[in-house]
CSV table of C-alpha atoms and ligand atoms in Angstrom, one decimal:
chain,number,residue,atom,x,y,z
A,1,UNK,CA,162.1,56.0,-129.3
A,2,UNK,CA,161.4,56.3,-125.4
A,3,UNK,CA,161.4,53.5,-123.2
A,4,UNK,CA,161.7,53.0,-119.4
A,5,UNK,CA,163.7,50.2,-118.2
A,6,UNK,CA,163.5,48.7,-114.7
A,7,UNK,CA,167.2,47.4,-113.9
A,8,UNK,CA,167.0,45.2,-110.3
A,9,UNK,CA,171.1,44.7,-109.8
A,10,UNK,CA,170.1,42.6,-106.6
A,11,UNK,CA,173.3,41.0,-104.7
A,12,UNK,CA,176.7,39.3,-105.1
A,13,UNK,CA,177.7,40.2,-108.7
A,14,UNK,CA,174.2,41.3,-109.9
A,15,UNK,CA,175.4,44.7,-109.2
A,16,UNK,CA,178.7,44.5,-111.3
A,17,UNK,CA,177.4,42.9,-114.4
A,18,UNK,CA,174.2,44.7,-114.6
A,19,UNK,CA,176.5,47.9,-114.7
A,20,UNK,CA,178.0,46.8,-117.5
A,21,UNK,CA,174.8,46.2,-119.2
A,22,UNK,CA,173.5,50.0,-118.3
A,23,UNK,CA,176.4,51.4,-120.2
A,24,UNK,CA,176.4,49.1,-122.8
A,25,UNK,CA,172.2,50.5,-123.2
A,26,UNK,CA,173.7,54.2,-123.0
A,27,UNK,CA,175.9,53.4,-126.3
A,28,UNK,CA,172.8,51.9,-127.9
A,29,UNK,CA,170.7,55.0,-127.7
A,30,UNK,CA,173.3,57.3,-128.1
A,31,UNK,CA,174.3,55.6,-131.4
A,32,UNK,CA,170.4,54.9,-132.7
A,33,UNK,CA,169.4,58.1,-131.2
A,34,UNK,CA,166.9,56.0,-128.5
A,35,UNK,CA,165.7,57.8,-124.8
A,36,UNK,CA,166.2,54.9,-122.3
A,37,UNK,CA,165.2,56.2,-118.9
A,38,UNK,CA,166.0,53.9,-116.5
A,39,UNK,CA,164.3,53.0,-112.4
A,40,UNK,CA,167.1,50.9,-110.4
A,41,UNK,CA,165.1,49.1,-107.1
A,42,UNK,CA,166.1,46.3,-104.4
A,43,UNK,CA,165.4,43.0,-105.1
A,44,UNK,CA,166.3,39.4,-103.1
A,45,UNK,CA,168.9,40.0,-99.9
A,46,UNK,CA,169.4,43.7,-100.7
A,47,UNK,CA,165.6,44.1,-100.3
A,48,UNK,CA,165.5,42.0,-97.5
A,49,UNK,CA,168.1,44.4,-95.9
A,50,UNK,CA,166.8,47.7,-96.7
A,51,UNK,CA,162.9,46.7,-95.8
A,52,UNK,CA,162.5,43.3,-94.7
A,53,UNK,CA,160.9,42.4,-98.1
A,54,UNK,CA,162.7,40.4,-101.0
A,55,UNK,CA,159.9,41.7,-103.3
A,56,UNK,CA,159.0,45.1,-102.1
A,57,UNK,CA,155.5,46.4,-103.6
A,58,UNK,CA,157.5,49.9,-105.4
A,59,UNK,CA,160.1,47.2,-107.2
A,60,UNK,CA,156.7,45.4,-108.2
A,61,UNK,CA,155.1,48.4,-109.4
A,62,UNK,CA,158.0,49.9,-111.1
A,63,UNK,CA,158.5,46.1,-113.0
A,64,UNK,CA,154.9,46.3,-114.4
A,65,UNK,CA,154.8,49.7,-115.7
A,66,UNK,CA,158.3,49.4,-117.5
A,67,UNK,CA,158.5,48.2,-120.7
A,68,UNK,CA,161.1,45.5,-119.8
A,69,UNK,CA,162.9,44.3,-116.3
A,70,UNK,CA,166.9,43.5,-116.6
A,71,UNK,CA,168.1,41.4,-113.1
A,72,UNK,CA,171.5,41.1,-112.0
A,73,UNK,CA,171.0,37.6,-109.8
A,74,UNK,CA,169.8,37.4,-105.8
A,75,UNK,CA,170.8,35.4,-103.0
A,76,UNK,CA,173.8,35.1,-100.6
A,77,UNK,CA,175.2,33.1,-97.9
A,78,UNK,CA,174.3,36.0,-95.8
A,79,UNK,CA,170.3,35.1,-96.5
A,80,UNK,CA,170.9,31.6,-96.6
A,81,UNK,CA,169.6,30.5,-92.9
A,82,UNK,CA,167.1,27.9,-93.6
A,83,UNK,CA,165.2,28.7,-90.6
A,84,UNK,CA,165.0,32.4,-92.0
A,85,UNK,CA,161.3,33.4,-92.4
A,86,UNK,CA,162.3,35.4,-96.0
A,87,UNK,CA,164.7,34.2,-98.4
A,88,UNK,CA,165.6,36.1,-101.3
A,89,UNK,CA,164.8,33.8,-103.9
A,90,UNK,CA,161.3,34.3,-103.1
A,91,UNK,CA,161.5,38.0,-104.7
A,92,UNK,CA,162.4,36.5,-107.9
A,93,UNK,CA,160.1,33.5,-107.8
A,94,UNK,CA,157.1,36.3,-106.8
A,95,UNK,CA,158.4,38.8,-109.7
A,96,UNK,CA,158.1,35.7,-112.4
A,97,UNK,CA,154.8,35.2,-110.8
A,98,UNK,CA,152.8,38.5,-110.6
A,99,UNK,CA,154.8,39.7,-114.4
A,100,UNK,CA,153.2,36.8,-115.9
A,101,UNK,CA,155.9,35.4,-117.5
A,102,UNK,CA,155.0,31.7,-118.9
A,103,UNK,CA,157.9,31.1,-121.2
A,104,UNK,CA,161.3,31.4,-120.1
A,105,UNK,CA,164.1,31.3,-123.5
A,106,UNK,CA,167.7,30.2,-123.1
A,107,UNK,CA,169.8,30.5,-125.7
A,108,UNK,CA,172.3,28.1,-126.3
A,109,UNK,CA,175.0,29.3,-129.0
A,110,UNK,CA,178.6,27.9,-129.0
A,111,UNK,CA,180.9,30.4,-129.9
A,112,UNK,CA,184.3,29.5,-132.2
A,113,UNK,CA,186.0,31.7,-130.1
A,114,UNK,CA,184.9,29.5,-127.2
A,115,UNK,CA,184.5,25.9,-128.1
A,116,UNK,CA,187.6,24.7,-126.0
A,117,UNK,CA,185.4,25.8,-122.9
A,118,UNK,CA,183.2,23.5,-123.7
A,119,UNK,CA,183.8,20.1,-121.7
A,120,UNK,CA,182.6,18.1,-124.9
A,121,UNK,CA,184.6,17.7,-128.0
A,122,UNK,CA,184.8,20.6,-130.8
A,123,UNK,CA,183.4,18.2,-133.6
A,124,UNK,CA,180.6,17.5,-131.3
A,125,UNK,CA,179.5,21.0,-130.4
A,126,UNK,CA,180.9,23.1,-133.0
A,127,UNK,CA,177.8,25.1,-134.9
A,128,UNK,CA,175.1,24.7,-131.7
A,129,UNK,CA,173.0,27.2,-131.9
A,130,UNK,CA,169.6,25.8,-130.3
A,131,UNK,CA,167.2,27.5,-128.0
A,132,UNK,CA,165.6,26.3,-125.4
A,133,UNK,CA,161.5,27.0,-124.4
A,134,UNK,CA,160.0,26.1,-121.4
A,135,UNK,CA,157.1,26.8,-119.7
A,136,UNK,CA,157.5,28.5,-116.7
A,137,UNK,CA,154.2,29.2,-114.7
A,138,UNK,CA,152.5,25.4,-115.3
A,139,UNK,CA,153.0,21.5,-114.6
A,140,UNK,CA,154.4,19.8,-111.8
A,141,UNK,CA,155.9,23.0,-109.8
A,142,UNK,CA,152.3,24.6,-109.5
A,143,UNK,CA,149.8,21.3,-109.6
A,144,UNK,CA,147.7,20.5,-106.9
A,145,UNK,CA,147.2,18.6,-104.4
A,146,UNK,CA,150.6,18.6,-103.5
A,147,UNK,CA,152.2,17.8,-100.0
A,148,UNK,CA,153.1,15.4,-97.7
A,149,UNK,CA,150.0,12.9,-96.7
A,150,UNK,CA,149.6,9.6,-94.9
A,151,UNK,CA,148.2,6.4,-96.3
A,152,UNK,CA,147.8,3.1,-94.8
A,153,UNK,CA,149.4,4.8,-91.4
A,154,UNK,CA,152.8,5.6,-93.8
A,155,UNK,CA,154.2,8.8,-94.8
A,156,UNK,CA,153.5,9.8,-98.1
A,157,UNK,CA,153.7,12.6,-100.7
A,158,UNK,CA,152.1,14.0,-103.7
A,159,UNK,CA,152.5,16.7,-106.6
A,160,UNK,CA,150.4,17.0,-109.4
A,161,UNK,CA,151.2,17.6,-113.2
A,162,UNK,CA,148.2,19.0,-114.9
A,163,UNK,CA,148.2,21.6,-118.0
A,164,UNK,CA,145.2,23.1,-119.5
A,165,UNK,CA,144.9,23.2,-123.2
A,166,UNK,CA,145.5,27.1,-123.4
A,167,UNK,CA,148.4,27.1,-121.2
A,168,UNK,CA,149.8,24.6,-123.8
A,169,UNK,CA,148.9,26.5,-126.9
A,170,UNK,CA,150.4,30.1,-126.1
A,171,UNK,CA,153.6,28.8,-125.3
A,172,UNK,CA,154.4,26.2,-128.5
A,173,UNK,CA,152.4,28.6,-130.6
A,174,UNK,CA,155.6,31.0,-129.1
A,175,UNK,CA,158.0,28.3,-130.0
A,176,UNK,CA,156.8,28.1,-133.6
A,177,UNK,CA,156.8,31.9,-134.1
A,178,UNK,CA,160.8,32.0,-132.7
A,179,UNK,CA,161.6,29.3,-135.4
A,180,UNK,CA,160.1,30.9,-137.9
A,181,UNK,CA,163.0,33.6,-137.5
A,182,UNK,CA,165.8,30.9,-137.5
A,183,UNK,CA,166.2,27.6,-138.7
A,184,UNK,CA,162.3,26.9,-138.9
A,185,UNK,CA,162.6,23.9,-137.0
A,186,UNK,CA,160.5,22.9,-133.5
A,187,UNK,CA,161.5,19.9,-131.4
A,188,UNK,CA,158.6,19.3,-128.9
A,189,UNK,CA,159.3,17.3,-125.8
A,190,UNK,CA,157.2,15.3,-123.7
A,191,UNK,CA,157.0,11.8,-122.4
A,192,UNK,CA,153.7,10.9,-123.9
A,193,UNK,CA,154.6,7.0,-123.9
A,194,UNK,CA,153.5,7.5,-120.4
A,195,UNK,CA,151.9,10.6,-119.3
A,196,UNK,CA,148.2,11.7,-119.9
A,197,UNK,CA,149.9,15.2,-119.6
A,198,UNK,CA,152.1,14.5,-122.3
A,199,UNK,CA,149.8,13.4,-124.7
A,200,UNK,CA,147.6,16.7,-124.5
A,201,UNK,CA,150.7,18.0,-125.2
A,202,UNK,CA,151.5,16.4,-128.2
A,203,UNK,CA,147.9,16.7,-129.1
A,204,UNK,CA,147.7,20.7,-128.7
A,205,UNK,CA,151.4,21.2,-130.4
A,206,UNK,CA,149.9,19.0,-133.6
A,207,UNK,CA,147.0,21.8,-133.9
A,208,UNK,CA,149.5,24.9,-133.3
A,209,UNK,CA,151.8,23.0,-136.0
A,210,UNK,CA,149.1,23.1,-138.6
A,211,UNK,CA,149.2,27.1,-138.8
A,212,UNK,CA,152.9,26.8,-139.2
A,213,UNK,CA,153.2,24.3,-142.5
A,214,UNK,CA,156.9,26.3,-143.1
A,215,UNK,CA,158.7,24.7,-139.6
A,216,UNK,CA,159.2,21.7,-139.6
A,217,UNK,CA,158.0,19.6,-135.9
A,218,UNK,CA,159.8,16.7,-134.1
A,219,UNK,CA,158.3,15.3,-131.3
A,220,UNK,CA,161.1,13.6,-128.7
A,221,UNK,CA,160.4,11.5,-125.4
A,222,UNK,CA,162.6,13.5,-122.5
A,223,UNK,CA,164.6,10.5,-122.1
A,224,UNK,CA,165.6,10.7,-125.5
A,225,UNK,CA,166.4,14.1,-125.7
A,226,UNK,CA,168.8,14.4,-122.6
A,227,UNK,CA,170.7,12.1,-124.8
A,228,UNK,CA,170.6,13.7,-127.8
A,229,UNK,CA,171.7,17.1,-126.5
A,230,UNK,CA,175.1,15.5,-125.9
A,231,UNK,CA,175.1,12.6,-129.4
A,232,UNK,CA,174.2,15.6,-131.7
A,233,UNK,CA,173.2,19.2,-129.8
A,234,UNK,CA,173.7,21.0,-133.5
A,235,UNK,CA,171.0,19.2,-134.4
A,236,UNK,CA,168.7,21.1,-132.7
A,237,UNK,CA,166.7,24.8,-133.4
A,238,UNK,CA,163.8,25.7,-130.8
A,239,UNK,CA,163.2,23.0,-128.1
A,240,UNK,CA,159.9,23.6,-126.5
A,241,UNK,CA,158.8,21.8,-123.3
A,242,UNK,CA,156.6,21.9,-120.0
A,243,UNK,CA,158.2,23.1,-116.8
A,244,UNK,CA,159.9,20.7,-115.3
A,245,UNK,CA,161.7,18.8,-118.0
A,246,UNK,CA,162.9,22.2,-119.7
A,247,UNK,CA,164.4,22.9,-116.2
A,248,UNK,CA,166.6,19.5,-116.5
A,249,UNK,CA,167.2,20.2,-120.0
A,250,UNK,CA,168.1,23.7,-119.8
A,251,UNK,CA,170.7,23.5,-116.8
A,252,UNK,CA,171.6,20.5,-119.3
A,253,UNK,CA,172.1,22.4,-122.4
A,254,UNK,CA,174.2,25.2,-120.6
A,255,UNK,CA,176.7,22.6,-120.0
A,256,UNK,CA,177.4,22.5,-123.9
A,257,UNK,CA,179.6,25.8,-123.4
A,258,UNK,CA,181.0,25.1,-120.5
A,259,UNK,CA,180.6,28.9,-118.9
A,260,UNK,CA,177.7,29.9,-116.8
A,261,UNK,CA,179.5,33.6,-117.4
A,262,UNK,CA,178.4,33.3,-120.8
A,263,UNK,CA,174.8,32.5,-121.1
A,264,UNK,CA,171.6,35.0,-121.2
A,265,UNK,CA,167.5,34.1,-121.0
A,266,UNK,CA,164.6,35.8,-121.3
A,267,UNK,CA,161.0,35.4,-119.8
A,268,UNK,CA,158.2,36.6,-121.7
A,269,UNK,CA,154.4,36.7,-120.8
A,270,UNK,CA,151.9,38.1,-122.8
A,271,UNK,CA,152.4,40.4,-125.9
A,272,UNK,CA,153.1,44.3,-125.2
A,273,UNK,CA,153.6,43.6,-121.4
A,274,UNK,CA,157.1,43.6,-120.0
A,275,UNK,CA,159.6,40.6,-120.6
A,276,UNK,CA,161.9,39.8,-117.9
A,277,UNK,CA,166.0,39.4,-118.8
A,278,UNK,CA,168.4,37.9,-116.1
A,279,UNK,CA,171.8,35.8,-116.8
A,280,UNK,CA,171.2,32.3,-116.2
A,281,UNK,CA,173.6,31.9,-113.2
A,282,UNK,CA,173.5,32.9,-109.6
A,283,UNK,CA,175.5,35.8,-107.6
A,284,UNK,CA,178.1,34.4,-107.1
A,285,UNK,CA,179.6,35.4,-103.8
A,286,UNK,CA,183.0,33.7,-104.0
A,287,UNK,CA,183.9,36.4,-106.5
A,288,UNK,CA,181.8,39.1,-105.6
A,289,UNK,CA,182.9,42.7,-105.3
A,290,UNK,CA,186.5,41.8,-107.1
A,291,UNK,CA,185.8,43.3,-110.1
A,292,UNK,CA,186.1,39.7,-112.2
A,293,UNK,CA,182.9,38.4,-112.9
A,294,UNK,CA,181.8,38.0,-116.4
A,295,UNK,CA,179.3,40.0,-117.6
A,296,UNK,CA,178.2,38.5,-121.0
A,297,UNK,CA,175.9,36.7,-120.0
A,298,UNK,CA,173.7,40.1,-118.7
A,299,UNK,CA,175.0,41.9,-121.6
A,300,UNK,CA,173.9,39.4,-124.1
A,301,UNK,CA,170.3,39.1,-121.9
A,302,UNK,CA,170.4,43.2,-123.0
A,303,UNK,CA,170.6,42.4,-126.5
A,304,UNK,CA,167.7,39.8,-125.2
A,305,UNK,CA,165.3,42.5,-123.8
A,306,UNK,CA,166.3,45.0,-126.9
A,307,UNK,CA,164.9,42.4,-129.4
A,308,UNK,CA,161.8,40.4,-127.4
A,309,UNK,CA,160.4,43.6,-125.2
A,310,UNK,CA,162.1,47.0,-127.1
A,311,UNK,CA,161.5,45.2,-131.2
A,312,UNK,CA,164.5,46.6,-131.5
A,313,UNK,CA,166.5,43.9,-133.9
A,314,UNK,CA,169.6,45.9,-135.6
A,315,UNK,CA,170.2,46.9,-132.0
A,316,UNK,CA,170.3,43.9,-130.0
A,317,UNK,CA,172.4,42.4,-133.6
A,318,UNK,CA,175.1,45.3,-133.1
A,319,UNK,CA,175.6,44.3,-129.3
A,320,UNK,CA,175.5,40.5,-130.5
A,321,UNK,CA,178.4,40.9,-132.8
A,322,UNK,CA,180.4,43.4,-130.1
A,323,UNK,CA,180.7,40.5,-128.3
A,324,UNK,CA,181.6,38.0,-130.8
A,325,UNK,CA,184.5,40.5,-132.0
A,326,UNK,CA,185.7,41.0,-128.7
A,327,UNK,CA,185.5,37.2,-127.9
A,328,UNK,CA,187.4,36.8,-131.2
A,329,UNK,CA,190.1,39.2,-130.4
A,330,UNK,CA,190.7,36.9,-127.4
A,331,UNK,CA,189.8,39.3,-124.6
A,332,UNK,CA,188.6,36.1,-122.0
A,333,UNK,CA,187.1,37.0,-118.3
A,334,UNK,CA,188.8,34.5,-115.8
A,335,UNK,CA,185.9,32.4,-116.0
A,336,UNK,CA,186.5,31.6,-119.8
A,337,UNK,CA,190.0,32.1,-119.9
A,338,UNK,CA,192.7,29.1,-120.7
A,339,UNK,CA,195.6,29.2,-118.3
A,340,UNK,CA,197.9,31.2,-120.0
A,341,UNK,CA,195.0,33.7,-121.1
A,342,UNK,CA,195.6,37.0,-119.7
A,343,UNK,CA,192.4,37.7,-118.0
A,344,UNK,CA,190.0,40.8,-118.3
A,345,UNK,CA,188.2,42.5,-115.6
A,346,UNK,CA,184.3,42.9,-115.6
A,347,UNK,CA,184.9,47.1,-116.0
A,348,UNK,CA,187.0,46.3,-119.1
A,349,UNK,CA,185.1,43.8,-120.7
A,350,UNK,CA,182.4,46.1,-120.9
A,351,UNK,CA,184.1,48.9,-122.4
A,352,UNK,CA,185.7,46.5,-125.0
A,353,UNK,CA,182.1,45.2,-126.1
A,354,UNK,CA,181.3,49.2,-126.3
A,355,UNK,CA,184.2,50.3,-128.2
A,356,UNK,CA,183.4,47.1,-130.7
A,357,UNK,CA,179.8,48.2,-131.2
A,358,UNK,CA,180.9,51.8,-131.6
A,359,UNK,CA,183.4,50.5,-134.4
A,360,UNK,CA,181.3,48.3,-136.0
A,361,UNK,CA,179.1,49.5,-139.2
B,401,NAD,P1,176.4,30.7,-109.1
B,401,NAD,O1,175.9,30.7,-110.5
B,401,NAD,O2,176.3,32.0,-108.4
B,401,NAD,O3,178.0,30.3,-109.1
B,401,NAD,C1,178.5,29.1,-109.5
B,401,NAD,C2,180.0,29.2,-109.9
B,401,NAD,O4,180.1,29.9,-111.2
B,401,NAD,C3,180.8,30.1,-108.9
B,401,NAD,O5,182.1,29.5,-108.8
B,401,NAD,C4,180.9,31.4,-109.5
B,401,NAD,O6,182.0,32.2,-109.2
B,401,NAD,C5,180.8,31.1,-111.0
B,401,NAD,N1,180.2,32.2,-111.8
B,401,NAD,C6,178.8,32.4,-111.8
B,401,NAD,N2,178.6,33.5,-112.6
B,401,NAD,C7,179.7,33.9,-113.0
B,401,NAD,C8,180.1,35.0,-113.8
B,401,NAD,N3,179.3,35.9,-114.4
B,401,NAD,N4,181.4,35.2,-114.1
B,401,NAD,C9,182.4,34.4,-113.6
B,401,NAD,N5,182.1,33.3,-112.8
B,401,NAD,C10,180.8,33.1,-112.5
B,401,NAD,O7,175.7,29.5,-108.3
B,401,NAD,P2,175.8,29.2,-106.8
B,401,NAD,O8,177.2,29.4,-106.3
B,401,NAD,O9,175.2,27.8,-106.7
B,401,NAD,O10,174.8,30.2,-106.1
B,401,NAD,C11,175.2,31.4,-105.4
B,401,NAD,C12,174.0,32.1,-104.9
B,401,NAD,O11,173.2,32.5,-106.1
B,401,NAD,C13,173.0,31.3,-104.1
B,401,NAD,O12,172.5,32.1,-103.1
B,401,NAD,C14,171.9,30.9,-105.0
B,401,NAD,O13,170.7,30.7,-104.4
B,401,NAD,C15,171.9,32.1,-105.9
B,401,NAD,N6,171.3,31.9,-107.3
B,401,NAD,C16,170.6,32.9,-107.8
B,401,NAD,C17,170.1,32.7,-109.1
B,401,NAD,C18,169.3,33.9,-109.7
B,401,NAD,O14,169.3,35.0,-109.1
B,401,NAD,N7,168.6,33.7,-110.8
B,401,NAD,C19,170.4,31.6,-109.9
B,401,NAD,C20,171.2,30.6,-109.3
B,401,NAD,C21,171.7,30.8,-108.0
């Protein structure tokens, strides 16, 4: 099959680990026979560089006629003047915007191989395999009215949560459809003890439910669920949830591996248009341009984009396992290594998760 893939590498270590992901694509389609013809362009500082632009209109176009985007990370201390009148996070928070992507996925699997990295016990988070969805383009961040006002002569502020009914229903009916291919099980989250928000929410996710009488719903107040995702986080399949409380609960949830190196998300938008892959952390300039940074977590968003925006499952599974072998062989980037782990560079890694899908069945 043909497909045309849009990889943005953007700055620090984007450019490392996304090369690592490129060659890990040229294996796939040599070994399923595929044509992957991939468009590189600037995004975040590098944009900013080349054309004063974080977001340049030909990266925009070239993102909405692919059939999926793969991002390194963007930002720098270089760009990080807060008087600047561009900042490079505003390429990625424009690209989200204008590809439409309303549900952002993070996948949160605890690895055998790497449950000592994990600051909480092993009995605690051994077997978590949960997955997190929140809605990305709604609620609180977007609302309005929202600034600064006076009342009574006093400084004040506002933000507004509102959510219309359809902006509800696309993503949980998402959430449902993702557990249906796993453990069939949707925790929805809300606070609807309090918030008028929360209780359309609850309401709408009832109705979606009813078309899915084979997974099983759980509804959880927020507070609740921060503290469950530490008491018993293998408890827990798809977790659906408006914007802001999926961001707490996702930076939260990331925590249960202990490795930012390790962990991929996608965001997806509307059926047959392109999804957008990126590894959840940033670029990392303390170790940029050493050749050390862990690319898993872009190679494991790869396997991401080949399932979600390609439909191509035995192909993101072969690149799923690569990396559990490898990770089971006890190759460890410096990131995830133990002290007296001899460490593997970003270059290597890459090859080793080739070589293991290239060996594998
Ligand atoms: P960061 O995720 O870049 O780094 C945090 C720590 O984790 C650093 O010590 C870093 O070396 C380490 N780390 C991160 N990814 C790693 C990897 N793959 N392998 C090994 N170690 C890794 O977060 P930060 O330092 O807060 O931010 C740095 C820059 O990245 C800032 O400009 C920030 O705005 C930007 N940022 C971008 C994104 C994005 O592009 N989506 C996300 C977060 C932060």
């Amino acid at each position: 099959m043909n497909f045309t893939i849009t990889l943005l590498p953007g700055d620090g270590i984007g450019p490392e680990v996304v090369a690592e992901s490129r060659r890990v694509l040229e294996a796939i389609a040599r070994r399923f026979n595929h044509s992957f013809h991939f468009r590189e362009s600037l995004i975040g500082g590098c944009a900013i560089d080349a054309t004063g632009n974080p977001l340049p209109q030909e990266t925009l176009d070239s993102c909405l006629t692919s059939d999926a985007v793969l991002l390194g990370a963007v930002g720098g201390p270089k760009w990080s003047d807060p008087k600047a009148g561009v900042r490079p996070e505003q390429g990625l928070l424009g690209l989200r915007q204008a590809m439409g992507v309303y549900a952002n996925l993070r996948p949160v699997t605890v690895m055998d191989a790497l449950i000592d990295a994990s600051p909480l016990r092993p009995e605690k988070v051994r077997g978590v395999d949960l997955i997190i969805v929140r809605e990305l383009t709604g609620g609180l961040y977007f609302g309005r009215p929202q600034g600064p006002e006076v009342i009574d002569g006093e400084r004040a502020a506002v933000d507004t949560m509102r959510y219309r009914e359809s902006e509800i229903r696309r993503v949980v009916k998402l959430a449902f459809e993702l557990a249906r291919g796993r453990r069939k099980k949707v925790t929805s989250v809300d606070k609807a003890n309090v918030l008028a928000s929360s209780r359309l929410w609850r309401e709408i996710t009832h109705e979606v439910a009813a078309d899915y009488p084979d997974v099983e719903l759980e509804d959880i107040l927020v507070d609740a669920c921060a503290m469950y995702l530490i008491s018993r986080p293998a408890d827990f399949d798809v977790i659906v949830t408006e914007n802001m409380f999926g961001d707490i609960l996702s930076d939260e949830a990331s925590m249960l591996t202990g490795s930012l190196g390790m962990l991929p998300s996608a965001s997806l938008g509307v059926a047959g248009k392109p999804g957008l892959y990126e590894p959840i952390h940033g670029s990392a300039p303390d170790i940029a341009g050493r050749g050390i940074a862990n690319p898993l977590a872009t190679i494991l968003s790869t396997a991401m984009l080949l399932r979600s925006s390609l439909r191509l499952d035995m192909e993101a599974k072969v690149v799923e396992n690569a990396v559990a072998r490898v990770l089971a062989n006890g190759a460890r980037t410096a990131d995830i290594a133990a002290p007296d782990q001899p460490r593997t560079g970003t270059a290597e890694m890459g090859t080793m998760v080739i070589e293991a899908m290239e060996n594998s069945d």
